[in-house]
Each structure stands twice: as structure tokens, then as C-alpha cells.
Tab-separated table of C-alpha atoms in Angstrom:
chain	number	residue	atom	x	y	z
N	1	MET	CA	118.607	95.445	91.154
N	2	LEU	CA	115.964	97.589	89.466
N	3	ALA	CA	113.731	94.513	89.253
N	4	PHE	CA	114.127	93.943	92.996
N	5	SER	CA	113.283	97.599	93.683
N	6	VAL	CA	110.081	97.423	91.621
N	7	VAL	CA	108.975	94.109	93.171
N	8	ALA	CA	109.516	95.510	96.674
N	9	GLU	CA	107.599	98.669	95.783
N	10	GLN	CA	104.602	96.868	94.271
N	11	GLY	CA	104.540	93.902	96.669
N	12	SER	CA	103.737	91.631	93.763
N	13	PHE	CA	105.672	89.776	91.095
N	14	ARG	CA	102.715	90.049	88.712
N	15	GLY	CA	102.404	93.827	89.138
N	16	ALA	CA	106.168	94.337	88.863
N	17	ALA	CA	106.324	92.080	85.795
N	18	GLY	CA	103.715	94.210	84.065
N	19	ARG	CA	105.626	97.376	84.969
N	20	LEU	CA	108.930	95.977	83.664
N	21	GLY	CA	107.566	94.171	80.611
N	22	LEU	CA	108.728	90.742	81.819
N	23	SER	CA	106.937	87.516	82.594
N	24	PRO	CA	106.476	86.764	86.328
N	25	SER	CA	108.637	83.639	85.999
N	26	ALA	CA	111.478	85.546	84.307
N	27	LEU	CA	111.290	88.194	87.002
N	28	SER	CA	111.339	85.568	89.758
N	29	HIS	CA	114.446	83.959	88.223
N	30	ALA	CA	116.153	87.382	88.045
N	31	ILE	CA	115.516	87.987	91.750
N	32	ARG	CA	116.769	84.489	92.597
N	33	ARG	CA	119.992	85.157	90.693
N	34	LEU	CA	120.469	88.437	92.577
N	35	GLU	CA	119.888	86.691	95.917
N	36	ASP	CA	122.383	83.980	94.970
N	37	GLN	CA	124.964	86.607	94.017
N	38	LEU	CA	124.463	88.479	97.307
N	39	GLY	CA	124.216	85.323	99.384
N	40	SER	CA	121.105	86.588	101.191
N	41	ALA	CA	117.318	86.303	100.824
N	42	LEU	CA	115.878	89.699	99.867
N	43	LEU	CA	112.162	88.919	99.749
N	44	HIS	CA	109.600	87.031	101.824
N	45	ARG	CA	107.308	85.218	99.384
N	46	THR	CA	103.841	83.966	100.252
N	47	THR	CA	100.880	83.023	98.090
N	48	ARG	CA	99.288	86.403	98.850
N	49	SER	CA	102.118	88.918	99.130
N	50	VAL	CA	105.784	89.692	98.666
N	51	ALA	CA	107.709	91.854	101.141
N	52	PRO	CA	111.401	92.636	101.741
N	53	THR	CA	113.266	90.665	104.369
N	54	GLU	CA	115.276	92.597	106.958
N	55	ALA	CA	118.327	92.270	104.722
N	56	GLY	CA	116.227	93.236	101.697
N	57	ALA	CA	114.944	96.378	103.422
N	58	ARG	CA	118.518	97.423	104.321
N	59	PHE	CA	119.667	96.773	100.758
N	60	LEU	CA	116.693	98.745	99.376
N	61	ARG	CA	117.551	101.789	101.524
N	62	ILE	CA	121.047	101.796	100.038
N	63	LEU	CA	119.932	100.875	96.532
N	64	GLN	CA	117.160	103.437	95.994
N	65	PRO	CA	119.346	106.576	96.122
N	66	ALA	CA	121.784	104.893	93.730
N	67	LEU	CA	118.969	104.086	91.291
N	68	ASN	CA	117.777	107.686	91.545
N	69	ASP	CA	121.295	108.904	90.716
N	70	ILE	CA	121.404	106.570	87.710
N	71	ASP	CA	117.981	107.827	86.637
N	72	ARG	CA	119.134	111.464	86.794
N	73	ALA	CA	122.313	110.604	84.887
N	74	LEU	CA	120.307	108.892	82.139
N	75	LEU	CA	117.957	111.857	81.949
N	76	ASP	CA	120.896	114.275	81.642
N	77	LEU	CA	122.438	112.098	78.948
N	78	ALA	CA	119.154	111.855	77.090
N	79	ASP	CA	118.699	115.624	77.301
N	80	THR	CA	122.107	116.248	75.706
N	81	SER	CA	121.632	113.623	72.987
N	82	GLY	CA	118.029	114.601	72.239
N	83	ARG	CA	117.043	110.933	72.027
N	84	ILE	CA	114.631	110.394	74.884
N	85	ALA	CA	112.652	107.250	74.144
N	86	GLY	CA	110.333	104.888	75.968
N	87	HIS	CA	106.776	103.736	76.629
N	88	VAL	CA	104.757	105.784	79.147
N	89	ARG	CA	101.356	104.699	80.463
N	90	ILE	CA	98.834	107.230	81.840
N	91	ASN	CA	95.496	106.467	83.520
N	92	ALA	CA	93.157	109.484	83.389
N	93	HIS	CA	89.504	110.377	83.733
N	94	ARG	CA	87.862	111.306	80.425
N	95	ASN	CA	87.869	115.089	80.732
N	96	GLY	CA	91.447	114.992	81.992
N	97	ALA	CA	92.506	112.936	78.976
N	98	GLU	CA	90.675	115.165	76.487
N	99	LEU	CA	91.392	118.585	77.975
N	100	LEU	CA	94.786	118.158	79.660
N	101	VAL	CA	96.638	115.438	77.744
N	102	LEU	CA	95.559	115.354	74.091
N	103	PRO	CA	96.070	119.098	73.405
N	104	LYS	CA	99.715	118.819	74.544
N	105	LEU	CA	100.664	115.703	72.605
N	106	GLY	CA	101.471	117.533	69.378
N	107	ALA	CA	104.365	119.416	70.958
N	108	LEU	CA	105.541	116.276	72.767
N	109	GLN	CA	105.568	114.230	69.563
N	110	LYS	CA	107.509	116.876	67.664
N	111	GLU	CA	110.190	117.205	70.337
N	112	HIS	CA	110.377	113.528	71.333
N	113	PRO	CA	109.147	111.274	68.506
N	114	LYS	CA	110.630	108.188	70.186
N	115	ILE	CA	108.272	108.406	73.180
N	116	THR	CA	105.170	106.199	72.916
N	117	LEU	CA	102.315	107.331	75.135
N	118	GLU	CA	99.594	104.890	76.162
N	119	LEU	CA	96.521	106.757	77.432
N	120	SER	CA	93.836	104.795	79.278
N	121	VAL	CA	90.495	106.504	80.012
N	122	ASP	CA	89.107	105.390	83.358
N	123	GLU	CA	86.439	107.055	85.511
N	124	GLY	CA	87.216	104.817	88.518
N	125	LEU	CA	89.925	105.085	91.187
N	126	THR	CA	92.360	102.576	89.734
N	127	ASP	CA	95.449	101.577	91.735
N	128	ILE	CA	97.941	102.810	89.155
N	129	VAL	CA	100.873	100.999	90.773
N	130	ALA	CA	99.175	97.596	90.787
N	131	ALA	CA	97.894	98.151	87.246
N	132	GLY	CA	101.339	99.068	85.938
N	133	TYR	CA	100.720	102.721	85.037
N	134	ASP	CA	103.446	105.331	85.302
N	135	MET	CA	101.060	108.096	86.374
N	136	GLY	CA	97.407	109.036	86.724
N	137	ILE	CA	95.220	112.128	86.440
N	138	ARG	CA	92.309	112.701	88.824
N	139	ILE	CA	90.359	115.589	90.334
N	140	GLY	CA	91.685	116.688	93.720
N	141	GLU	CA	95.075	116.269	95.368
N	142	ARG	CA	93.957	113.900	98.142
N	143	LEU	CA	95.259	110.786	96.479
N	144	ALA	CA	96.705	107.508	97.637
N	145	GLU	CA	99.499	107.520	100.183
N	146	ASP	CA	103.071	107.822	98.880
N	147	MET	CA	101.973	109.706	95.755
N	148	ILE	CA	103.440	112.933	94.443
N	149	ALA	CA	100.671	115.234	93.180
N	150	VAL	CA	101.256	117.936	90.570
N	151	ARG	CA	98.490	120.430	89.798
N	152	LEU	CA	97.527	120.541	86.107
N	153	SER	CA	94.528	122.865	86.206
N	154	PRO	CA	92.939	125.543	88.369
N	155	ASP	CA	89.871	124.659	90.405
N	156	HIS	CA	86.788	124.068	88.260
N	157	ARG	CA	83.615	126.122	88.404
N	158	THR	CA	80.535	123.949	88.195
N	159	ALA	CA	77.685	124.495	85.752
N	160	VAL	CA	74.170	123.126	85.343
N	161	VAL	CA	73.497	122.870	81.622
N	162	ALA	CA	70.696	121.823	79.298
N	163	ALA	CA	69.844	121.908	75.618
N	164	PRO	CA	67.726	124.848	74.352
N	165	SER	CA	65.059	122.322	73.276
N	166	TYR	CA	64.770	120.991	76.838
N	167	LEU	CA	64.361	124.469	78.318
N	168	GLU	CA	61.706	125.315	75.722
N	169	GLU	CA	59.779	122.196	76.736
N	170	MET	CA	60.290	122.194	80.520
N	171	GLY	CA	61.138	125.789	81.350
N	172	THR	CA	64.205	127.191	83.134
N	173	PRO	CA	64.776	126.486	86.850
N	174	ASP	CA	65.140	129.679	88.886
N	175	THR	CA	66.547	128.089	92.054
N	176	PRO	CA	68.110	124.724	92.966
N	177	ALA	CA	64.825	123.792	94.669
N	178	ASP	CA	63.171	123.835	91.215
N	179	LEU	CA	65.213	120.775	90.217
N	180	GLN	CA	62.541	118.624	91.879
N	181	GLN	CA	60.301	119.434	88.889
N	182	HIS	CA	62.935	118.752	86.247
N	183	ARG	CA	64.560	115.780	84.555
N	184	CYS	CA	68.098	115.585	85.948
N	185	ILE	CA	70.985	113.434	84.725
N	186	GLY	CA	72.768	111.782	87.652
N	187	TYR	CA	76.354	110.542	87.758
N	188	ARG	CA	77.351	107.362	89.596
N	189	PHE	CA	80.949	106.901	90.757
N	190	VAL	CA	82.432	103.773	89.197
N	191	THR	CA	84.507	102.742	92.225
N	192	SER	CA	82.183	103.480	95.160
N	193	GLY	CA	78.841	103.161	93.377
N	194	ARG	CA	77.622	106.373	95.072
N	195	LEU	CA	75.618	108.985	93.248
N	196	PHE	CA	77.348	112.333	92.838
N	197	VAL	CA	75.628	115.015	94.921
N	198	TRP	CA	74.877	118.345	93.265
N	199	ARG	CA	76.132	121.213	95.432
N	200	PHE	CA	75.238	124.891	95.243
N	201	ALA	CA	76.160	128.069	97.089
N	202	GLU	CA	74.197	131.017	98.397
N	203	GLY	CA	76.543	133.628	99.757
N	204	ASP	CA	78.984	131.833	102.070
N	205	ARG	CA	76.653	128.874	102.570
N	206	GLU	CA	76.974	125.696	100.509
N	207	PHE	CA	74.186	123.143	100.398
N	208	GLU	CA	73.176	119.926	98.642
N	209	THR	CA	70.102	119.160	96.578
N	210	ASN	CA	67.854	116.116	96.664
N	211	PHE	CA	66.025	114.869	93.596
N	212	GLU	CA	65.298	111.624	91.782
N	213	PRO	CA	67.433	111.421	88.598
N	214	SER	CA	65.626	110.547	85.403
N	215	LEU	CA	68.842	109.124	83.933
N	216	ILE	CA	72.006	107.858	85.653
N	217	VAL	CA	75.355	107.466	83.849
N	218	ASP	CA	78.900	106.630	84.956
N	219	ASP	CA	80.736	108.712	82.361
N	220	VAL	CA	80.954	112.512	82.475
N	221	GLN	CA	81.051	112.873	78.701
N	222	MET	CA	77.901	110.786	78.413
N	223	SER	CA	76.224	113.150	80.876
N	224	GLN	CA	77.170	116.115	78.682
N	225	ARG	CA	76.018	114.291	75.553
N	226	ALA	CA	72.686	113.366	77.140
N	227	ALA	CA	72.110	116.992	78.107
N	228	ALA	CA	72.914	118.147	74.554
N	229	LEU	CA	70.284	115.691	73.265
N	230	GLY	CA	67.643	117.326	75.435
N	231	LEU	CA	67.339	114.465	77.929
N	232	GLY	CA	67.654	116.680	81.009
N	233	LEU	CA	69.857	118.923	83.108
N	234	ALA	CA	73.490	117.937	83.755
N	235	PHE	CA	75.895	119.093	86.486
N	236	VAL	CA	79.381	119.388	84.965
N	237	PRO	CA	82.689	121.288	85.183
N	238	ARG	CA	82.048	124.419	83.131
N	239	ASP	CA	85.348	124.278	81.249
N	240	ALA	CA	84.390	120.847	79.886
N	241	VAL	CA	81.381	122.333	78.039
N	242	GLU	CA	82.802	125.776	77.175
N	243	ASP	CA	82.720	125.142	73.426
N	244	GLN	CA	79.135	123.854	73.491
N	245	LEU	CA	78.016	126.863	75.518
N	246	GLU	CA	79.644	129.260	73.052
N	247	ALA	CA	78.122	127.405	70.079
N	248	GLY	CA	74.668	127.408	71.655
N	249	GLY	CA	74.300	123.638	71.863
N	250	LEU	CA	74.001	123.938	75.651
N	251	VAL	CA	72.698	126.693	77.901
N	252	GLU	CA	73.884	127.308	81.469
N	253	VAL	CA	71.221	127.744	84.160
N	254	LEU	CA	71.416	128.480	87.908
N	255	ARG	CA	74.700	130.289	87.299
N	256	ARG	CA	74.503	132.482	90.405
N	257	TRP	CA	74.364	129.319	92.550
N	258	SER	CA	77.488	127.631	91.135
N	259	VAL	CA	80.378	126.402	93.295
N	260	THR	CA	83.992	125.465	92.647
N	261	MET	CA	85.427	121.937	92.537
N	262	PRO	CA	89.068	120.897	93.064
N	263	GLY	CA	91.262	121.061	89.979
N	264	ASP	CA	93.011	118.198	88.200
N	265	PHE	CA	96.225	116.708	89.522
N	266	LEU	CA	98.773	114.426	87.909
N	267	TYR	CA	100.123	111.934	90.413
N	268	TYR	CA	102.777	109.231	90.495
N	269	PRO	CA	104.479	107.050	93.141
N	270	SER	CA	107.031	108.934	95.182
N	271	ARG	CA	109.231	105.869	95.600
N	272	ARG	CA	109.393	104.929	91.929
N	273	THR	CA	112.414	105.658	89.791
N	274	LEU	CA	110.890	107.523	86.855
N	275	SER	CA	112.283	106.843	83.405
N	276	PRO	CA	113.571	109.779	81.349
N	277	ALA	CA	110.525	109.352	79.105
N	278	ALA	CA	108.113	109.556	82.048
N	279	ARG	CA	109.846	112.646	83.434
N	280	THR	CA	109.648	114.273	80.007
N	281	VAL	CA	105.913	113.567	79.750
N	282	ILE	CA	105.330	115.057	83.209
N	283	ASP	CA	107.234	118.209	82.231
N	284	HIS	CA	105.101	118.620	79.083
N	285	LEU	CA	101.827	118.060	80.901
N	286	ARG	CA	102.773	120.671	83.516
N	287	LYS	CA	103.252	123.345	80.877
N	288	ARG	CA	100.344	125.712	80.381
N	289	SER	CA	98.643	125.494	77.018
N	290	ASP	CA	99.214	128.453	74.714
């Protein structure tokens, strides 16, 4: 019944098989056995998609609350036994993985050594359901439909940074308009292919800048690294380069023009029955770092 629920949710035997750790053929046989036991077809199968039949949709409406009750019962049992275990897969952008996940893993491992966490770094907008992930971390709460979003960080303040050696060579820009005369490191979105637009604020007015990047990357950490090597100015979340700013490896410029960006959100499918291990990971990631 859980297999049927996951197949209906993902609309794909391949995606559901990856989520459940089964082969597509084994999963298909399991659904066939369930249909034989119930005496009714639960899924419409085509070469391109899988969707519940009318009977399957009715069964799913009854089944889902029961699965949720079972999930809560397992979580309560696991809490009392102290033996929460399982494999949890997270898809996160690089700064989210480094700043919001890794620092909290020590406490998670000590309390729940039987949980295995698989962390995939991805700067694109991956469909976490189709790819078999339990949850994702992205900037902003406007995520895919049917997702539950949980804030993990406050909004970010932006910063334009450069290495001291670059500023000694090229000088320090006084206004955003001065960027036309500087080497700037652009960022290209992996999914859309668009270049990220640098935004600034003057009083209550926000505005964009236009310049020709001297270097374009598709990884935020690479942008920060390139700036530290003196290759140009980078536009980054300030908290991602806090340590480098304090150590003097990077210098912030145009500070009075900075703006805020949406914070980071953890998100997961609202219709999925979360395992006790996944719920435990979410609880740990929501905790503020000491």
C-alpha cells in the first residue's frame, strides 16, 4: 500500500522505485499483487505516465491518512526506543549544504548514529520528487507546488567583495555605476541559463546594474574563490564570506548600496509520508546553531 501511495504521488514507477529502493519491475509486481487482492485496477499505465484510476484515487484518499497515522506511530515508537534509523537524501545548493547542514551533523550523529545522511550539492532547480530526494534546500520560499517550506535562515544581506590585491591594482568602486570600469565575476543559473542580475538600493529605491562580466561561473563558491584570487569583484551573500572578510582575504565594497535577499528554506512534498529518520533530520536542521 505504501508502494502504491508513492507511485501515485510521483506518477512514475522509475521515480517511485528509486524512492523505495526497489527495481521498477519488482515495484510493478507489488502493485499488480495489490490490485489482484483488491479486485480493482488502481493505476492507469501508459508509456509516458502513471495516474490513479477513479477507484485508485478513492483508495488513496482513504489510505493516506492511515499511512500518516502509521508514520506518527513509528516515530513515537522510535522516540521512546531511541533507535531512529534510516537513509535520508537531501538536495541543497552549496552554501546551504556548507552553512546550514554540515555544522549541525555532529549533534545529529551523536544522538542518532543509525541515520545515514546523503547530501547532494546542486546549484540547479532539481525536481526532488522525481530524483528521489526526501527534501531540498533553496533560497526563497516560492518553491514547487505541493511543497512544505520551512525557513532555515534569516534573509541574506548582499555584499560586493574583492581581494585586497585587486583593489590595489584597480581601485575601489565608489558607486554601482563604477562597475562598468571593473572586472566583475558573473553567475549563471544552472537551470534557466540566465545571468544573475546585481541589485543595489539607494534609499527606498532598488535598481539593477548593467556590465559585461569578465568571468562567468555557475557555482557560488567558485565566484567567492575567484574573487579571493584577485580575478574581480563578486556579488555574494555576506554571511557566506564572513570568515574571509574577518581574516582580510576579502574586502567588502559598496556596502551602503547593499540589499537583502530571501533566506534559505528547507522544503519537502506535502503529500509524502515522511520516515522517522527524515522527520528527525528536519527537526535538527530547524534548530538554531549555538
